[in-house]
Short mmCIF file of N, CA and C and ligand atoms in Angstrom, two decimals:
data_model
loop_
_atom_site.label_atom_id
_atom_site.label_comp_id
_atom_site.label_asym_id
_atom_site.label_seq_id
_atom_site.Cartn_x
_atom_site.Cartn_y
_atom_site.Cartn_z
N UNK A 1 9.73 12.95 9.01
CA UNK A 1 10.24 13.75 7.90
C UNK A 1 10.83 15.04 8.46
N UNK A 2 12.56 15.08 7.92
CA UNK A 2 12.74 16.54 8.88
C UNK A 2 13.22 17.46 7.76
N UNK A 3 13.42 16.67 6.96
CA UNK A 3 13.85 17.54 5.43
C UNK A 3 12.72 18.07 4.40
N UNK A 4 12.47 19.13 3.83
CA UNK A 4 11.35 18.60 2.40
C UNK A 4 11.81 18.12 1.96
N UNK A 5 11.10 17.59 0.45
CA UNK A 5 11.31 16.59 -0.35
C UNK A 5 11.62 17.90 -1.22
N UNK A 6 12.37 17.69 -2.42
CA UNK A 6 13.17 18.64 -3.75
C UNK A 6 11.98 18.27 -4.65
N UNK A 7 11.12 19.16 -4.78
CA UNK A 7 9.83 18.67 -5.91
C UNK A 7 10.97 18.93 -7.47
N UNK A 8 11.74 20.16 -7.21
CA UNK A 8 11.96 19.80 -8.58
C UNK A 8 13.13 21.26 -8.60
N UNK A 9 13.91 21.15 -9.18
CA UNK A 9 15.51 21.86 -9.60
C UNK A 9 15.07 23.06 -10.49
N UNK A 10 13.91 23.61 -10.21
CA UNK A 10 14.21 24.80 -11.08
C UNK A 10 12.83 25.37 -10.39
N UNK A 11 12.97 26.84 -10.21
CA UNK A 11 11.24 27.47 -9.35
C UNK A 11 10.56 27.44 -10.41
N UNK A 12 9.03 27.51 -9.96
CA UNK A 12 7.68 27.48 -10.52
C UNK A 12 7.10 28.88 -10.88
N UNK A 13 7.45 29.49 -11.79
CA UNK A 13 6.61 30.52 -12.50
C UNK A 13 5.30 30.71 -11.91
N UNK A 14 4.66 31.32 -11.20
CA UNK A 14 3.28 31.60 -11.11
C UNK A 14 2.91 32.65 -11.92
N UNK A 15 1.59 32.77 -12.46
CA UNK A 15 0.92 34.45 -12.68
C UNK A 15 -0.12 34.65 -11.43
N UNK A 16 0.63 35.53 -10.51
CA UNK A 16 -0.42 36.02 -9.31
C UNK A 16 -1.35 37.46 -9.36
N UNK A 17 -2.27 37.16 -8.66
CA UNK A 17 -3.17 38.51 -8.47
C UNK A 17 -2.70 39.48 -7.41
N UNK A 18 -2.70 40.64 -7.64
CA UNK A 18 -2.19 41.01 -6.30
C UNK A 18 -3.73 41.13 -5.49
N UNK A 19 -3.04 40.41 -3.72
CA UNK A 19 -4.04 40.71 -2.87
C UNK A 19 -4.69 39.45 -2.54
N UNK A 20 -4.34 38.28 -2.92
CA UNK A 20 -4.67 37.00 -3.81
C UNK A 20 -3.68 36.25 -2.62
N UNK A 21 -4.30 35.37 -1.34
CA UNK A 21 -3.02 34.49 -0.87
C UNK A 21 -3.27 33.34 -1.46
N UNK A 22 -1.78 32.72 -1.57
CA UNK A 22 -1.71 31.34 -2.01
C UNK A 22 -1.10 30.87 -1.07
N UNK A 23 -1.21 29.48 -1.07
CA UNK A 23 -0.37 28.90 0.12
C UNK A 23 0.46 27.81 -0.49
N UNK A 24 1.58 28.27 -0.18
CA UNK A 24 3.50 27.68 -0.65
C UNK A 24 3.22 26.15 -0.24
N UNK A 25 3.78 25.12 -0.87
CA UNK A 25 4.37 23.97 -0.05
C UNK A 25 5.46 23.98 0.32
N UNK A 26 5.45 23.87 1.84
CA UNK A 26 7.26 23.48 2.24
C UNK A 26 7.59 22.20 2.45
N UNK A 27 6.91 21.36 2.38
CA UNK A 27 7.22 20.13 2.69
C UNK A 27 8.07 19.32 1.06
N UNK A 28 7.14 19.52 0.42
CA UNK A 28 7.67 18.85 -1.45
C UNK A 28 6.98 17.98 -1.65
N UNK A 29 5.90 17.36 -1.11
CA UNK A 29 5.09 16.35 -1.36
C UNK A 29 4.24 16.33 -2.39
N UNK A 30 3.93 18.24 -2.23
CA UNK A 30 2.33 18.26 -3.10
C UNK A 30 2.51 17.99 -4.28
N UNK A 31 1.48 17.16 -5.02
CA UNK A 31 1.46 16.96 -6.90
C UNK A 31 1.14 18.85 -7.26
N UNK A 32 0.36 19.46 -6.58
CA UNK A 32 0.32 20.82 -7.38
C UNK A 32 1.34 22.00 -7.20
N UNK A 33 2.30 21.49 -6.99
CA UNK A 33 3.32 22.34 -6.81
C UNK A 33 3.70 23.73 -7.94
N UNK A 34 3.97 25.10 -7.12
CA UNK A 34 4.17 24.78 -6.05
C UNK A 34 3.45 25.08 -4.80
N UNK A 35 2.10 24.91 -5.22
CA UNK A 35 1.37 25.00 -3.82
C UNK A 35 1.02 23.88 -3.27
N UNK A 36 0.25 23.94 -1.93
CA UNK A 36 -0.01 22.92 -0.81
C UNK A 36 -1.25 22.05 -1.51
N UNK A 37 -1.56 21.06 -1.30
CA UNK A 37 -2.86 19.96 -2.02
C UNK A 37 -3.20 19.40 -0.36
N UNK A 38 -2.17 19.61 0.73
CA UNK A 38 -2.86 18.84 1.81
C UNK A 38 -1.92 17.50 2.44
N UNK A 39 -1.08 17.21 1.18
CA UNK A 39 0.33 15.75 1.17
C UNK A 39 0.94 16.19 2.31
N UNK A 40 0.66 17.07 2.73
CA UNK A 40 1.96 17.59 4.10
C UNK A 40 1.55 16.38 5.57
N UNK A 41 0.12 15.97 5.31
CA UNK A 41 0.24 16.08 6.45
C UNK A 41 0.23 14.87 7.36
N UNK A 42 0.85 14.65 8.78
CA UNK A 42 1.62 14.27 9.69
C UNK A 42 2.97 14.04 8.78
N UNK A 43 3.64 14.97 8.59
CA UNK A 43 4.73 14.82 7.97
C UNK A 43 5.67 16.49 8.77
N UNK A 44 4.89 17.26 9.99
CA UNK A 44 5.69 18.02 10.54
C UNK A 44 5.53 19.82 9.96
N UNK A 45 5.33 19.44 8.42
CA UNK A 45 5.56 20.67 7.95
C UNK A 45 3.88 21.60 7.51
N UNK A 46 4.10 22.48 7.52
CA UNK A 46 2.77 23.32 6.91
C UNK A 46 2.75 24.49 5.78
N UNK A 47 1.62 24.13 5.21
CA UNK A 47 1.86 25.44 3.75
C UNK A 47 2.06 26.78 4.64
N UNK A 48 2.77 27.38 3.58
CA UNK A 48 2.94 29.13 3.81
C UNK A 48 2.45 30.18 3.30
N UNK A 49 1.78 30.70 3.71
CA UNK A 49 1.10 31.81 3.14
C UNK A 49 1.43 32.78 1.99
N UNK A 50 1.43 33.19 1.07
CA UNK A 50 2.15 34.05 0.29
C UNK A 50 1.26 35.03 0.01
N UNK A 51 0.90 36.39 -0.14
CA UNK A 51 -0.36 37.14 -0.99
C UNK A 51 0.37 38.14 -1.59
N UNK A 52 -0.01 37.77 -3.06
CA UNK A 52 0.17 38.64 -3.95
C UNK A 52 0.36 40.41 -4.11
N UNK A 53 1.52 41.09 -4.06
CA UNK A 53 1.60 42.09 -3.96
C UNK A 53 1.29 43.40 -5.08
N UNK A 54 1.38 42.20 -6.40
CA UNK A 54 0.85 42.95 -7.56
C UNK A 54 0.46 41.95 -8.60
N UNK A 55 0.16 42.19 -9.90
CA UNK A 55 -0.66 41.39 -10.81
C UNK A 55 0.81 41.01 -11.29
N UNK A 56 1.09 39.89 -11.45
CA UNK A 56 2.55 39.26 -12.65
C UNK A 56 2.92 38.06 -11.96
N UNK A 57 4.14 37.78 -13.02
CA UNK A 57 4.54 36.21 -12.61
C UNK A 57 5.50 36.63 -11.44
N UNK A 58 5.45 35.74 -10.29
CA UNK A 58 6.47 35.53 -9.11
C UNK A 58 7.13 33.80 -9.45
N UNK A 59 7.86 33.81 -9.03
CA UNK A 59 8.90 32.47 -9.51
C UNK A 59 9.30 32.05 -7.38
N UNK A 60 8.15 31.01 -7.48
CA UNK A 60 8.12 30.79 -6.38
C UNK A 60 9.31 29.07 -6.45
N UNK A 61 9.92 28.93 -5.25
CA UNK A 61 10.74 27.82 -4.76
C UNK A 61 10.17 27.07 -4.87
N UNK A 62 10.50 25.90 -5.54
CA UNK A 62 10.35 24.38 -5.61
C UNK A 62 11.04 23.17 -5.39
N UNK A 63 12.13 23.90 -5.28
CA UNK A 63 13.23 22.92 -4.76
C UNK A 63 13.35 22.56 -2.92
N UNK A 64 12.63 23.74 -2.16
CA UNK A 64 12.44 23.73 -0.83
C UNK A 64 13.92 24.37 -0.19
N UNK A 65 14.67 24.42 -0.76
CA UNK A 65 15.95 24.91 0.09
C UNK A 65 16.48 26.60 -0.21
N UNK A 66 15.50 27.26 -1.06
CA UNK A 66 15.68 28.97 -0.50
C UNK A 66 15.84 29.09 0.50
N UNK A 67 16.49 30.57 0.97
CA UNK A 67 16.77 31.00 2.24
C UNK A 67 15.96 32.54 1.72
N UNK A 68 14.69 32.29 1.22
CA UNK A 68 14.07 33.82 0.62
C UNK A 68 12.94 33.59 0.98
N UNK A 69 12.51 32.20 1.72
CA UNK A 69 10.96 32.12 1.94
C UNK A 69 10.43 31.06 0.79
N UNK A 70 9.31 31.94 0.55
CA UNK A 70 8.62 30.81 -0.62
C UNK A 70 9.26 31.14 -2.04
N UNK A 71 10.15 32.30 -1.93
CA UNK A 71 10.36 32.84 -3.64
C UNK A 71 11.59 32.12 -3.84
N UNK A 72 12.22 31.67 -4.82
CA UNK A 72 13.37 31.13 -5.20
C UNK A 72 14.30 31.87 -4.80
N UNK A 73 15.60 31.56 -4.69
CA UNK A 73 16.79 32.23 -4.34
C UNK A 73 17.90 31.78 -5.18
N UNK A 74 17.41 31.14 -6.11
CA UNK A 74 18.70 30.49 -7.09
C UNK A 74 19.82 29.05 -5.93
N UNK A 75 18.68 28.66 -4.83
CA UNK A 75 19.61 27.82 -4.15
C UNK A 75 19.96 26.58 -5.09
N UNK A 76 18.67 26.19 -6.22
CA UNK A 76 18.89 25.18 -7.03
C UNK A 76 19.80 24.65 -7.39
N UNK A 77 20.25 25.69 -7.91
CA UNK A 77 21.72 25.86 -8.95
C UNK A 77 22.71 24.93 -8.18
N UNK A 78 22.53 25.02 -6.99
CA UNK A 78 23.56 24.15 -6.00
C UNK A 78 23.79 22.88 -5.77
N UNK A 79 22.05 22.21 -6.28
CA UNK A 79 21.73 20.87 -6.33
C UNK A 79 21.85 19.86 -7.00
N UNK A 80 22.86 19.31 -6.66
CA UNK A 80 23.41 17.84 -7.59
C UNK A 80 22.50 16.87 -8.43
S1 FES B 101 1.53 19.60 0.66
FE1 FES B 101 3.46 20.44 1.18
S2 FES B 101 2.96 21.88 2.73
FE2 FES B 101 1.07 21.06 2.18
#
Protein backbone atom coordinates (compact mmCIF):
# COMPACT_ATOMS: atom_id res chain seq x y z
CA UNK A 1 0.00 0.00 0.00
CA UNK A 2 1.74 3.30 -1.07
CA UNK A 3 -1.30 5.49 -1.32
CA UNK A 4 -4.03 6.01 1.65
CA UNK A 5 -7.21 4.93 1.03
CA UNK A 6 -9.91 8.35 0.58
CA UNK A 7 -12.10 7.39 3.76
CA UNK A 8 -14.32 9.97 2.60
CA UNK A 9 -14.66 13.58 0.44
CA UNK A 10 -15.39 15.89 3.03
CA UNK A 11 -13.12 16.42 6.72
CA UNK A 12 -14.37 15.10 9.99
CA UNK A 13 -15.55 17.70 12.48
CA UNK A 14 -14.03 16.79 15.81
CA UNK A 15 -14.89 18.55 19.32
CA UNK A 16 -11.28 18.48 20.91
CA UNK A 17 -9.93 19.17 24.40
CA UNK A 18 -7.16 21.23 24.44
CA UNK A 19 -3.98 19.31 25.66
CA UNK A 20 -5.86 16.06 24.66
CA UNK A 21 -3.60 13.94 21.81
CA UNK A 22 -5.46 12.11 19.34
CA UNK A 23 -3.99 10.11 16.87
CA UNK A 24 -4.91 10.98 12.95
CA UNK A 25 -5.26 8.05 10.47
CA UNK A 26 -3.07 8.38 7.48
CA UNK A 27 -3.50 5.38 5.98
CA UNK A 28 -7.81 5.49 5.38
CA UNK A 29 -8.45 2.16 6.56
CA UNK A 30 -9.73 2.97 10.02
CA UNK A 31 -13.76 2.38 10.55
CA UNK A 32 -13.28 5.30 13.32
CA UNK A 33 -12.24 7.82 11.28
CA UNK A 34 -10.85 10.11 11.53
CA UNK A 35 -8.73 8.49 13.93
CA UNK A 36 -6.40 5.35 13.98
CA UNK A 37 -8.42 1.82 15.31
CA UNK A 38 -5.01 -0.07 14.47
CA UNK A 39 -6.31 -1.13 10.32
CA UNK A 40 -2.95 0.48 9.43
CA UNK A 41 -1.13 -2.16 10.08
CA UNK A 42 1.58 -3.88 7.76
CA UNK A 43 0.17 -1.59 5.38
CA UNK A 44 3.50 0.97 5.72
CA UNK A 45 1.67 3.81 7.24
CA UNK A 46 1.25 5.09 11.00
CA UNK A 47 -1.29 7.26 13.03
CA UNK A 48 -0.26 10.90 13.70
CA UNK A 49 -0.28 12.53 16.59
CA UNK A 50 -2.43 15.62 16.90
CA UNK A 51 -2.96 17.45 20.63
CA UNK A 52 -5.42 19.70 21.08
CA UNK A 53 -4.49 23.31 21.34
CA UNK A 54 -7.78 24.57 22.70
CA UNK A 55 -11.37 23.34 23.64
CA UNK A 56 -13.59 23.42 19.99
CA UNK A 57 -14.26 21.68 16.86
CA UNK A 58 -10.99 21.12 14.53
CA UNK A 59 -12.08 19.69 11.04
CA UNK A 60 -9.51 17.14 10.72
CA UNK A 61 -8.61 15.38 6.92
CA UNK A 62 -10.33 12.45 5.81
CA UNK A 63 -9.79 12.29 2.52
CA UNK A 64 -5.81 11.68 3.24
CA UNK A 65 -4.50 14.06 0.56
CA UNK A 66 -4.04 17.56 2.65
CA UNK A 67 -0.85 19.14 2.34
CA UNK A 68 -1.78 20.73 6.15
CA UNK A 69 -1.03 17.55 8.05
CA UNK A 70 -3.92 15.98 9.78
CA UNK A 71 -6.26 19.24 9.39
CA UNK A 72 -8.12 19.51 6.08
CA UNK A 73 -6.89 21.79 3.45
CA UNK A 74 -9.92 21.83 1.21
CA UNK A 75 -7.74 19.24 -1.05
CA UNK A 76 -11.22 17.34 -1.32
CA UNK A 77 -12.81 19.67 -3.38
CA UNK A 78 -10.33 18.32 -6.04
CA UNK A 79 -11.55 14.76 -5.83
CA UNK A 80 -13.49 13.22 -8.56
S1 LIG B 1 -5.78 2.84 11.00
FE1 LIG B 1 -5.00 4.31 9.60
S2 LIG B 1 -3.15 4.95 10.56
FE2 LIG B 1 -3.95 3.53 11.92
Amino acid sequence: MTKPKIAQKSPAPVQVVAGKTYYWCSCGESKSQPFCDGSHKGSGFSPVPYTGEKDGIVYFCACKQSSNGVLCDGSHKALS
